[in-house]
Structures are given as structure tokens and as C-alpha cells.
CSV table of C-alpha atoms and ligand atoms in Angstrom, one decimal:
chain,number,residue,atom,x,y,z
A,1,MET,CA,-19.5,27.2,-42.1
A,2,VAL,CA,-17.3,24.6,-41.2
A,3,THR,CA,-14.0,26.0,-39.8
A,4,CYS,CA,-12.1,22.7,-39.4
A,5,ARG,CA,-10.3,25.3,-36.6
A,6,GLY,CA,-8.0,23.6,-34.1
A,7,SER,CA,-4.1,22.0,-34.1
A,8,ALA,CA,-2.6,21.2,-37.5
A,9,ALA,CA,-2.7,17.4,-37.6
A,10,ARG,CA,-5.8,15.5,-36.1
A,11,ARG,CA,-5.2,12.2,-34.1
A,12,GLY,CA,-7.4,9.8,-32.3
A,13,ALA,CA,-10.8,11.2,-30.7
A,14,ALA,CA,-9.7,15.0,-32.2
A,15,LEU,CA,-10.4,13.7,-35.6
A,16,ALA,CA,-13.9,13.9,-34.8
A,17,GLN,CA,-14.2,17.0,-33.4
A,18,LEU,CA,-15.3,19.5,-35.9
A,19,GLU,CA,-15.8,22.7,-35.4
A,20,VAL,CA,-19.1,24.2,-36.8
A,21,LEU,CA,-20.7,27.7,-37.0
A,22,SER,CA,-24.4,27.8,-37.2
A,23,GLY,CA,-26.5,31.1,-37.3
A,24,ASP,CA,-25.1,33.6,-39.3
A,25,PRO,CA,-21.4,33.0,-39.9
A,26,ALA,CA,-19.0,35.4,-41.9
A,27,VAL,CA,-15.4,35.4,-43.2
A,28,LEU,CA,-13.5,38.3,-44.3
A,29,LEU,CA,-10.8,38.3,-46.8
A,30,GLU,CA,-8.1,40.5,-47.3
A,31,GLY,CA,-5.8,39.9,-50.0
A,32,ASP,CA,-5.2,36.7,-50.5
A,33,ARG,CA,-5.9,35.6,-46.7
A,34,ILE,CA,-8.6,35.1,-44.0
A,35,SER,CA,-8.7,38.3,-41.8
A,36,TRP,CA,-11.6,37.6,-39.7
A,37,VAL,CA,-14.2,34.8,-39.0
A,38,GLY,CA,-17.3,35.0,-36.3
A,39,SER,CA,-21.0,35.8,-36.1
A,40,ARG,CA,-21.9,38.3,-39.1
A,41,LYS,CA,-23.3,41.0,-36.7
A,42,ASP,CA,-19.9,41.3,-34.7
A,43,ALA,CA,-17.8,41.7,-38.1
A,44,PRO,CA,-15.9,44.3,-38.9
A,45,ARG,CA,-17.4,46.6,-41.7
A,46,PRO,CA,-15.8,45.1,-45.0
A,47,ALA,CA,-13.9,47.7,-47.3
A,48,GLY,CA,-14.7,45.8,-50.3
A,49,SER,CA,-17.8,43.8,-51.5
A,50,THR,CA,-19.9,41.3,-50.0
A,51,VAL,CA,-21.3,37.8,-51.2
A,52,GLU,CA,-24.1,35.9,-49.3
A,53,VAL,CA,-23.3,32.1,-49.7
A,54,ARG,CA,-26.9,30.3,-49.5
A,55,GLY,CA,-25.5,26.6,-48.6
A,56,VAL,CA,-22.4,25.3,-46.3
A,57,LEU,CA,-18.9,26.9,-46.8
A,58,PHE,CA,-15.8,24.7,-46.1
A,59,PRO,CA,-12.1,25.3,-46.4
A,60,GLY,CA,-11.1,24.5,-50.1
A,61,PHE,CA,-10.3,20.3,-50.0
A,62,VAL,CA,-6.7,19.3,-50.3
A,63,ASP,CA,-6.2,16.7,-52.8
A,64,CYS,CA,-2.7,15.2,-51.2
A,65,HIS,CA,-2.1,12.3,-54.0
A,66,THR,CA,-2.7,12.6,-57.7
A,67,HIS,CA,-1.0,11.2,-60.4
A,68,GLY,CA,-2.8,14.4,-62.3
A,69,ILE,CA,-0.9,14.5,-65.4
A,70,PHE,CA,-0.8,11.9,-68.2
A,71,GLY,CA,-2.3,11.3,-71.9
A,72,ALA,CA,-4.9,8.9,-72.3
A,73,PRO,CA,-6.9,6.7,-70.3
A,74,ARG,CA,-6.7,3.1,-69.9
A,75,LEU,CA,-9.9,1.6,-70.6
A,76,ASP,CA,-8.3,-1.7,-71.9
A,77,ASP,CA,-7.2,-2.7,-68.0
A,78,HIS,CA,-10.4,-1.8,-66.9
A,79,GLU,CA,-11.9,-4.4,-69.3
A,80,ARG,CA,-9.3,-6.8,-68.4
A,81,ARG,CA,-10.0,-6.4,-64.8
A,82,ALA,CA,-13.4,-7.1,-65.2
A,83,LEU,CA,-12.6,-10.1,-67.4
A,84,GLY,CA,-10.9,-10.9,-63.9
A,85,GLU,CA,-7.5,-10.0,-64.5
A,86,ASP,CA,-5.4,-8.4,-61.6
A,87,TYR,CA,-3.6,-5.2,-61.5
A,88,LYS,CA,-0.2,-6.8,-61.7
A,89,ALA,CA,-0.9,-9.7,-64.4
A,90,ILE,CA,-2.5,-6.6,-67.1
A,91,ALA,CA,1.1,-4.6,-66.1
A,92,ALA,CA,2.9,-7.7,-66.7
A,93,ALA,CA,1.6,-8.2,-69.9
A,94,GLY,CA,2.2,-4.7,-71.2
A,95,GLY,CA,-0.7,-2.7,-69.8
A,96,GLY,CA,-0.3,-1.0,-66.2
A,97,ILE,CA,2.0,2.1,-65.6
A,98,LEU,CA,4.1,1.4,-69.0
A,99,GLN,CA,1.4,1.9,-71.3
A,100,SER,CA,1.3,5.3,-69.5
A,101,VAL,CA,4.8,6.0,-69.6
A,102,ARG,CA,4.9,5.1,-73.6
A,103,ASP,CA,1.9,7.5,-74.1
A,104,VAL,CA,3.7,10.4,-72.1
A,105,ARG,CA,7.1,9.7,-73.7
A,106,ALA,CA,5.7,10.2,-77.1
A,107,ARG,CA,3.1,13.2,-76.1
A,108,PRO,CA,4.7,16.8,-76.3
A,109,GLU,CA,4.8,19.0,-73.4
A,110,ASP,CA,1.9,21.6,-74.5
A,111,GLN,CA,-0.2,18.9,-75.1
A,112,LEU,CA,0.6,17.1,-71.5
A,113,ALA,CA,0.1,21.0,-70.2
A,114,ALA,CA,-3.9,21.5,-72.4
A,115,LEU,CA,-5.0,18.1,-70.8
A,116,ALA,CA,-3.3,19.1,-67.2
A,117,ARG,CA,-5.1,22.2,-67.5
A,118,ALA,CA,-8.3,20.9,-68.1
A,119,ARG,CA,-8.5,18.3,-65.8
A,120,LEU,CA,-6.8,20.0,-62.7
A,121,THR,CA,-9.8,22.7,-63.1
A,122,THR,CA,-12.3,19.9,-63.0
A,123,LEU,CA,-10.9,18.8,-59.6
A,124,LEU,CA,-10.6,22.3,-58.8
A,125,TRP,CA,-14.5,22.5,-59.4
A,126,HIS,CA,-15.1,19.6,-57.3
A,127,GLY,CA,-14.0,21.5,-54.5
A,128,SER,CA,-9.5,20.6,-54.6
A,129,THR,CA,-8.2,24.5,-54.4
A,130,THR,CA,-4.9,22.5,-53.2
A,131,ILE,CA,-3.5,19.4,-55.2
A,132,GLU,CA,-0.8,17.5,-55.6
A,133,VAL,CA,0.4,16.0,-58.6
A,134,LYS,CA,3.1,13.2,-59.3
A,135,SER,CA,5.0,12.8,-62.3
A,136,GLY,CA,6.2,9.1,-62.9
A,137,TYR,CA,4.7,8.3,-66.3
A,138,GLY,CA,8.4,9.4,-68.0
A,139,LEU,CA,10.8,7.5,-66.3
A,140,ALA,CA,13.5,9.0,-68.5
A,141,THR,CA,15.3,12.2,-67.2
A,142,ASP,CA,14.0,13.9,-70.5
A,143,ALA,CA,10.3,12.8,-70.1
A,144,GLU,CA,10.1,13.4,-66.6
A,145,LEU,CA,11.5,16.8,-66.6
A,146,LYS,CA,8.7,17.2,-69.8
A,147,GLN,CA,5.9,16.3,-67.1
A,148,LEU,CA,7.3,18.1,-64.0
A,149,ARG,CA,7.8,21.5,-66.5
A,150,ALA,CA,4.0,20.7,-68.5
A,151,LEU,CA,2.3,20.9,-64.8
A,152,GLN,CA,4.7,24.1,-63.8
A,153,ARG,CA,2.7,25.6,-67.0
A,154,ALA,CA,-0.5,24.3,-66.2
A,155,ALA,CA,-0.2,25.8,-62.9
A,156,ARG,CA,0.1,29.2,-64.7
A,157,ASP,CA,-3.9,28.7,-65.6
A,158,VAL,CA,-5.1,26.9,-63.0
A,159,PRO,CA,-6.6,28.9,-59.9
A,160,ALA,CA,-5.6,26.1,-57.2
A,161,THR,CA,-2.2,25.7,-55.8
A,162,LEU,CA,-0.6,22.7,-57.6
A,163,VAL,CA,2.1,20.8,-55.8
A,164,PRO,CA,4.3,18.8,-57.8
A,165,THR,CA,6.1,15.5,-56.6
A,166,PHE,CA,8.8,13.4,-58.3
A,167,LEU,CA,8.2,10.3,-59.0
A,168,GLY,CA,10.9,8.8,-61.2
A,169,ALA,CA,10.8,5.4,-59.4
A,170,HIS,CA,7.2,4.7,-60.3
A,171,GLU,CA,8.4,1.6,-62.2
A,172,VAL,CA,11.6,0.3,-63.5
A,173,PRO,CA,11.4,1.3,-67.1
A,174,PRO,CA,11.6,-2.0,-69.9
A,175,GLU,CA,15.3,-0.4,-71.2
A,176,TYR,CA,16.3,-1.2,-67.3
A,177,ARG,CA,14.6,-4.2,-66.7
A,178,ASN,CA,18.2,-6.6,-66.1
A,179,ARG,CA,19.5,-3.3,-64.7
A,180,ARG,CA,17.6,-2.4,-61.8
A,181,ALA,CA,20.2,-0.9,-59.8
A,182,GLU,CA,21.3,1.5,-63.1
A,183,TYR,CA,18.0,2.7,-63.0
A,184,VAL,CA,18.2,3.7,-59.3
A,185,ARG,CA,21.6,5.4,-59.8
A,186,LEU,CA,20.1,7.1,-63.0
A,187,VAL,CA,17.1,8.6,-60.8
A,188,CYS,CA,19.7,9.2,-58.0
A,189,GLU,CA,22.5,10.8,-59.6
A,190,GLU,CA,20.8,12.5,-63.0
A,191,MET,CA,17.0,12.6,-62.5
A,192,LEU,CA,17.1,14.1,-59.0
A,193,PRO,CA,19.6,16.7,-59.2
A,194,ALA,CA,17.6,18.1,-62.6
A,195,VAL,CA,14.3,18.3,-60.6
A,196,ALA,CA,16.0,19.9,-57.6
A,197,GLY,CA,18.1,22.4,-60.0
A,198,GLU,CA,15.2,23.8,-62.0
A,199,ARG,CA,12.7,23.5,-58.7
A,200,LEU,CA,10.7,21.5,-60.8
A,201,ALA,CA,9.3,19.5,-57.7
A,202,ARG,CA,8.9,19.8,-53.6
A,203,ALA,CA,9.0,16.3,-52.7
A,204,CYS,CA,10.0,12.3,-54.1
A,205,ASP,CA,8.0,10.0,-53.9
A,206,VAL,CA,8.7,6.2,-54.4
A,207,PHE,CA,6.3,3.2,-55.3
A,208,CYS,CA,7.6,0.8,-52.3
A,209,GLU,CA,5.7,-2.7,-53.5
A,210,PRO,CA,7.1,-6.2,-54.2
A,211,GLY,CA,8.2,-6.1,-57.6
A,212,VAL,CA,8.6,-2.8,-58.0
A,213,PHE,CA,10.8,-1.3,-55.6
A,214,ASP,CA,12.1,-3.0,-52.5
A,215,VAL,CA,12.8,-1.2,-49.6
A,216,ALA,CA,16.6,-0.9,-49.8
A,217,GLU,CA,15.8,1.0,-53.2
A,218,ALA,CA,13.2,3.4,-51.7
A,219,ARG,CA,15.5,4.0,-48.5
A,220,THR,CA,18.6,4.6,-51.2
A,221,ILE,CA,16.2,7.1,-53.6
A,222,LEU,CA,14.8,9.1,-50.7
A,223,THR,CA,17.7,9.6,-48.8
A,224,ALA,CA,19.1,10.9,-51.9
A,225,ALA,CA,16.2,13.4,-52.3
A,226,ARG,CA,16.3,14.8,-48.9
A,227,ARG,CA,19.8,15.5,-49.4
A,228,LEU,CA,18.6,18.0,-52.2
A,229,GLY,CA,16.3,19.5,-50.1
A,230,LEU,CA,13.1,17.7,-51.0
A,231,ASP,CA,10.3,16.2,-48.9
A,232,CYS,CA,9.7,12.6,-48.9
A,233,LYS,CA,6.8,10.8,-49.6
A,234,LEU,CA,6.0,7.1,-50.0
A,235,HIS,CA,3.9,4.6,-51.9
A,236,ALA,CA,3.4,2.0,-48.9
A,237,ASP,CA,2.6,-1.3,-48.7
A,238,GLU,CA,-0.5,-0.9,-51.3
A,239,LEU,CA,-1.2,-4.6,-52.6
A,240,GLU,CA,1.5,-6.5,-50.3
A,241,GLY,CA,2.9,-5.6,-47.3
A,242,SER,CA,6.5,-4.9,-47.6
A,243,GLY,CA,7.8,-2.6,-44.6
A,244,GLY,CA,7.1,0.4,-46.6
A,245,ALA,CA,5.0,2.0,-43.5
A,246,GLU,CA,8.1,1.7,-41.1
A,247,LEU,CA,10.4,3.2,-43.9
A,248,ALA,CA,8.2,6.3,-44.2
A,249,ALA,CA,8.0,6.6,-40.7
A,250,GLU,CA,11.7,6.0,-40.2
A,251,LEU,CA,12.7,8.5,-42.6
A,252,GLY,CA,10.2,11.5,-41.0
A,253,ALA,CA,8.5,11.0,-44.7
A,254,ARG,CA,5.6,14.0,-44.8
A,255,SER,CA,3.1,10.7,-45.8
A,256,ALA,CA,2.6,7.2,-46.2
A,257,ASP,CA,0.1,6.5,-48.9
A,258,HIS,CA,-2.2,3.9,-49.6
A,259,LEU,CA,-1.6,1.1,-46.7
A,260,ALA,CA,-4.4,-1.2,-47.9
A,261,ALA,CA,-1.7,-4.1,-46.6
A,262,VAL,CA,-0.1,-2.1,-43.7
A,263,SER,CA,1.0,-4.5,-40.7
A,264,PRO,CA,0.5,-4.0,-37.3
A,265,ALA,CA,4.0,-2.8,-36.8
A,266,GLY,CA,3.6,0.1,-39.9
A,267,ILE,CA,0.8,1.4,-38.2
A,268,ALA,CA,2.5,1.5,-34.9
A,269,ALA,CA,5.4,3.3,-36.6
A,270,LEU,CA,2.9,5.3,-38.1
A,271,ALA,CA,0.9,6.6,-35.4
A,272,ALA,CA,4.4,7.3,-33.5
A,273,SER,CA,5.6,9.5,-36.1
A,274,ASP,CA,4.4,12.8,-37.8
A,275,THR,CA,4.1,11.2,-41.1
A,276,VAL,CA,0.4,11.2,-42.3
A,277,ALA,CA,-1.2,8.1,-43.1
A,278,VAL,CA,-2.8,9.0,-46.2
A,279,VAL,CA,-5.7,6.5,-47.5
A,280,LEU,CA,-7.1,6.4,-51.0
A,281,PRO,CA,-10.4,4.2,-51.1
A,282,ALA,CA,-11.2,5.1,-54.7
A,283,THR,CA,-8.6,3.0,-56.0
A,284,MET,CA,-9.3,-0.1,-54.2
A,285,THR,CA,-13.1,0.3,-55.0
A,286,PHE,CA,-12.1,1.1,-59.0
A,287,LEU,CA,-9.5,-2.2,-59.0
A,288,GLY,CA,-12.3,-4.0,-57.4
A,289,ARG,CA,-9.8,-5.1,-54.6
A,290,PRO,CA,-11.7,-6.4,-51.6
A,291,ARG,CA,-9.5,-5.2,-49.0
A,292,GLN,CA,-9.4,-1.6,-48.0
A,293,ALA,CA,-6.9,0.0,-45.8
A,294,PRO,CA,-7.7,-0.4,-42.2
A,295,ALA,CA,-8.5,3.5,-41.5
A,296,ARG,CA,-10.0,2.6,-38.0
A,297,ARG,CA,-7.3,0.8,-37.0
A,298,LEU,CA,-4.7,3.7,-38.0
A,299,ILE,CA,-7.1,6.2,-36.1
A,300,GLU,CA,-7.3,4.1,-32.8
A,301,ALA,CA,-3.4,3.8,-33.1
A,302,GLY,CA,-3.3,7.6,-33.2
A,303,ALA,CA,-1.8,7.7,-36.9
A,304,ALA,CA,-3.0,11.4,-38.3
A,305,LEU,CA,-5.2,10.0,-41.3
A,306,ALA,CA,-5.6,11.9,-44.4
A,307,LEU,CA,-7.6,10.6,-47.8
A,308,ALA,CA,-6.9,11.7,-51.2
A,309,THR,CA,-8.4,10.3,-54.7
A,310,ASP,CA,-5.2,9.2,-56.2
A,311,PHE,CA,-6.4,10.5,-59.6
A,312,ASN,CA,-4.7,8.4,-62.1
A,313,PRO,CA,-5.7,6.5,-65.3
A,314,GLY,CA,-5.1,3.1,-64.0
A,315,SER,CA,-6.9,2.5,-61.0
A,316,SER,CA,-8.5,5.8,-59.8
A,317,PRO,CA,-9.8,7.8,-62.3
A,318,THR,CA,-12.0,9.6,-60.3
A,319,ILE,CA,-11.2,13.8,-60.1
A,320,SER,CA,-13.7,14.0,-56.5
A,321,LEU,CA,-12.8,14.3,-53.2
A,322,PRO,CA,-16.3,14.5,-52.0
A,323,LEU,CA,-17.2,11.2,-53.5
A,324,VAL,CA,-13.9,9.8,-51.8
A,325,MET,CA,-15.1,11.1,-48.5
A,326,ALA,CA,-18.4,9.5,-49.4
A,327,LEU,CA,-16.4,6.2,-49.8
A,328,GLY,CA,-14.4,7.1,-46.8
A,329,VAL,CA,-17.6,7.0,-44.4
A,330,SER,CA,-19.0,4.0,-46.3
A,331,GLN,CA,-15.6,1.4,-47.1
A,332,LEU,CA,-13.7,2.5,-44.3
A,333,GLY,CA,-16.1,3.3,-41.8
A,334,LEU,CA,-15.0,7.0,-40.9
A,335,ARG,CA,-17.6,9.6,-39.1
A,336,HIS,CA,-18.7,12.5,-41.4
A,337,ALA,CA,-16.3,14.9,-39.2
A,338,GLU,CA,-13.1,12.9,-39.7
A,339,ALA,CA,-14.1,12.4,-43.4
A,340,VAL,CA,-13.8,16.2,-43.4
A,341,LEU,CA,-10.8,16.9,-41.2
A,342,ALA,CA,-9.2,14.1,-43.4
A,343,VAL,CA,-9.6,16.4,-46.8
A,344,THR,CA,-8.3,19.6,-45.1
A,345,VAL,CA,-6.4,19.8,-42.2
A,346,ASN,CA,-4.7,16.6,-42.4
A,347,ALA,CA,-4.4,16.6,-45.8
A,348,ALA,CA,-2.3,19.5,-45.6
A,349,ALA,CA,-0.1,18.3,-43.2
A,350,ALA,CA,0.5,15.3,-45.5
A,351,LEU,CA,2.0,18.4,-47.8
A,352,GLY,CA,3.8,20.1,-45.0
A,353,LEU,CA,1.3,23.0,-45.8
A,354,ALA,CA,0.8,24.9,-42.5
A,355,ASP,CA,-1.4,27.9,-44.1
A,356,ARG,CA,-4.3,25.8,-45.1
A,357,GLY,CA,-6.9,23.5,-44.3
A,358,GLN,CA,-9.0,25.8,-42.1
A,359,ILE,CA,-11.3,28.8,-42.1
A,360,ALA,CA,-9.1,30.7,-39.5
A,361,ALA,CA,-7.6,34.2,-39.1
A,362,GLY,CA,-4.4,34.2,-40.9
A,363,PHE,CA,-4.9,31.2,-43.2
A,364,ARG,CA,-5.1,31.2,-47.2
A,365,GLY,CA,-8.3,32.5,-48.6
A,366,ASP,CA,-9.5,29.4,-49.7
A,367,LEU,CA,-12.6,28.3,-49.7
A,368,VAL,CA,-15.3,26.3,-51.5
A,369,ALA,CA,-19.2,26.8,-50.7
A,370,LEU,CA,-21.5,23.3,-51.6
A,371,GLY,CA,-25.2,23.7,-52.1
A,372,VAL,CA,-26.5,21.8,-49.5
A,373,SER,CA,-27.8,22.3,-45.6
A,374,ASP,CA,-26.5,20.0,-43.8
A,375,TRP,CA,-22.7,19.9,-43.7
A,376,ARG,CA,-22.6,15.8,-43.8
A,377,GLU,CA,-24.2,15.9,-47.1
A,378,ALA,CA,-20.5,16.8,-48.4
A,379,ALA,CA,-19.6,13.0,-47.4
A,380,TYR,CA,-23.2,11.9,-48.5
A,381,TRP,CA,-24.7,12.6,-52.2
A,382,MET,CA,-22.4,10.0,-53.9
A,383,GLY,CA,-21.0,11.4,-57.4
A,384,ALA,CA,-22.7,14.3,-57.4
A,385,ASN,CA,-20.9,17.7,-57.6
A,386,LEU,CA,-22.6,19.8,-55.2
A,387,VAL,CA,-20.0,22.9,-55.2
A,388,THR,CA,-21.6,26.3,-56.3
A,389,ASP,CA,-18.8,28.7,-55.6
A,390,VAL,CA,-14.7,28.5,-55.3
A,391,TRP,CA,-12.4,30.9,-53.7
A,392,THR,CA,-8.6,30.9,-53.9
A,393,ALA,CA,-6.0,33.1,-52.5
A,394,GLY,CA,-9.1,35.4,-51.4
A,395,SER,CA,-10.3,35.6,-54.8
A,396,ALA,CA,-13.5,34.1,-56.4
A,397,CYS,CA,-12.5,31.6,-58.9
A,398,PRO,CA,-14.1,32.0,-62.6
A,399,SER,CA,-16.5,29.1,-63.4
A,400,PRO,CA,-14.9,27.1,-66.3
A,401,SER,CA,-16.5,26.9,-69.6
A,402,ARG,CA,-18.1,24.2,-70.7
A,403,ARG,CA,-15.5,23.2,-73.3
A,404,VAL,CA,-12.6,23.2,-70.5
A,405,SER,CA,-14.7,20.9,-68.1
A,406,LEU,CA,-14.9,18.4,-70.8
A,407,GLY,CA,-11.2,18.4,-71.4
A,408,PHE,CA,-10.7,14.4,-70.8
A,409,HIS,CA,-10.9,13.8,-74.6
A,410,VAL,CA,-7.7,12.9,-76.0
A,411,GLU,CA,-6.6,10.9,-79.2
A,412,ALA,CA,-4.9,7.9,-78.0
B,1,NIG,O1,-1.2,4.8,-56.9
B,1,NIG,N1,0.1,2.3,-57.4
B,1,NIG,C1,1.3,3.1,-58.2
B,1,NIG,N2,0.6,3.9,-58.6
B,1,NIG,C2,-0.9,4.5,-59.1
B,1,NIG,C3,-1.2,3.7,-60.3
B,1,NIG,C4,-0.7,4.3,-61.4
B,1,NIG,C5,-1.1,3.6,-62.5
B,1,NIG,O2,-1.9,2.5,-62.4
B,1,NIG,O3,-1.2,4.6,-63.7
B,1,NIG,C6,-1.6,4.4,-57.9
B,1,NIG,O4,-2.6,3.2,-57.7
B,2,FE,FE1,-0.6,6.8,-56.4
């Protein structure tokens, strides 16, 4: 049993210190919580049933960065990149995020909810018991609200915790192309109050990137979000550096995400702050870009590092945090222990959730069992799904029907 017990956000050498109980460990679940952890011979007699797990038990994984509510896949973008076009050129030619925006605007809410239900259930059955999901394919008040309401509907049927984030500033929509200041005003004065009023999101994110939203615009939007009681997150220094990491640290954001082009000053700013550095190696791999985020330098500087899938149709169509952990080891130079803590304790910190990410008394009863004999296999069998059992809030999750797990098919 990998407990991940210890302090809330791990930095430096502590990120490699993972508690693993071998021998005959046991965990007791009562209500939605873990009430006891230890050696089975010392366990209090359980009031209810007992389950034997053959394999390794982990705290449920936390996927702290996804864009998991969208319509069709973007296969043409994928092929154009293979032919040598890059992400920004494809976007400028009408593909990219705006293609998903046209799709989401046209798709009814119940279809979006059904797609999210099927896809997020698949993430759950790859071990993610808490999943952050961003809007950002609406870019108009009604379409952003539609995405977040669809997510709220999906959340009633998916036994994972879905944590909604408002990302109205994911791109400037075409109708505001020459009036960007007006779009920023719309986000601040109309979208954010509507989202906060309906309690549709816990946090606000901005894609802060040269050519998308600059640091000043991101500051304006996140400051407005903070005033409405939302947490802040930031897509920072993904493709080109622009001071996004520094801004995230300055604003006390929960996380600064991507960071492939973060500067030395950005690394220092994150290390000196409580902002979690969320690194997304599947994205750079899928985009075929040679530069990954400097994860080792972030850890050595003292930043709290987390990993996530970035699940989305454009730059990272993966549903598997274990795959991302394997990429973390192979592409970022993480140790297996660091990869595990980056998808549990530190990913929970990136969402501001203090009650999960560890198998410890008082924590939420979110557990995942992998059919392996060495815990390091969690970050090793690239692309295999090793999950055998999942518990959320103290209850076993019913295994999904085959039909549900094939729910990726959509009419374009
Ligand atoms: O995190 N960078 C911006 N947003 C996403 C991509 C979304 C898309 O291409 O649809 C990302 O990589
Ligand atoms: Fe993203």
C-alpha cells in the first residue's frame, strides 16, 4: 500500500520520500472517510464487509488539469502537425481551439453532458478519482454557461469528484478579434459574475501566452475572479515565455500550468510561493515539441510539482494519469516516487483540496487498486490500464459497462 502520508505539498527532497507499507497492510473505510490505516493484525474489527486487494493500493489519483468537456476530436489538426505545421499556425488557419468552439456552440447541453459522462468515467477507470475540468470552448456567455452546466449534470452520474474551472479566456473569439479589450470586459463583467452567481466553478483560469492573452489581461481577469471568491489558476509559459509563472506567484494562484518555456525568474517565483507548478508532459509529446518543462530545475529550486493529463481534443487526448506518470519518469527525469506524489498530494494542493491524495485517517475514502506487484509499475507499463478496483467517498465504484467506456464516438 502506497499511502503518500505526510505534509500537504511536497518540495525538494521530500518529493522523493514516499511511504510504502508492505507485509499485510489494511485500511478501514467508515462513511466517506478513511478511519484507520496500519498492519492487518492490529486492525479494529470492521463493522461491515472486507475486501481483499491483490496488487498495490494507492490513494485515488487527482487529475488537476483537464479540458474534459468538448465535442468532436480534432483529427485534422493532428494530421497537419504530422505534415509539419505547428500548433499556432494551425490555429491561425481556422483549426485549433476555435474549431472546438464552433463545435461546442452548436452542440446541445445534454449531448455535451453525455460525452463528458462517458469520457470522465474512462478517466476514473484509469485511476483518477478527482478530476478538474475547464470550460473554454464556448467563449460566449451562454456557451460557457452551457459547458459548465453540462459538467454539473455529468457530475451527478460520475462517481469521481469533478472540480469545475471557468476558462472563458482560453482564446479571443472571432467576433471580438479586433476588439480584444471588449472581450476582456465581457469576461470580467458578464461571464464571471454569471458563473460565480450560479456557483458553476471553483476557480478561474486564463491562457496567458503571446498572441492569446498577455500578462496584463490575465491579471485583470484573475483579479476580477478573485473578487468574486474564485481561486486562480493560469496556463503559463506554455509555448513561449511571457512572465506567466511570475504572475501566478504574484497573485497567489493555486497553480501555474504547462511551464515548458518558464524563465529562471519564473522558477524562482514559483519556488518562493505556494503556487503549485503543474507540468503536462503528454501535451508536449502529443504536439511533437522537443521542449518539456524543466521539472528537475523546478524541484531543485523548491517548487511544489504536480503532473496532470491536460486531457483535451487539441493538444493532449489522453485519459491516463499513469501514462503521464511514465512520461514524467522518461521525459522529465522524475523518480517513480516523485511521479506518484505529483498525481496525489501535490495535485490535490493544486486544486486547494486538503482532504485527499493520501491514505491516512480522516482523509476521503478515495482509493485505486492496480494489478501490479511493485508500486513503481504504476509509472512503467506505458499505456496499459492496470486499474482493477476504484473506491470513491468510501464506496466501491461499479465497473463501467463496455458501452460507456466506448463513449468517445461523436458525430462531427
Ligand atoms: O492546455 N493551451 C491551451 N489550452 C489547451 C489546448 C486546448 C486545445 O487545443 O483545444 C492546452 O494545451
Ligand atoms: Fe490546458
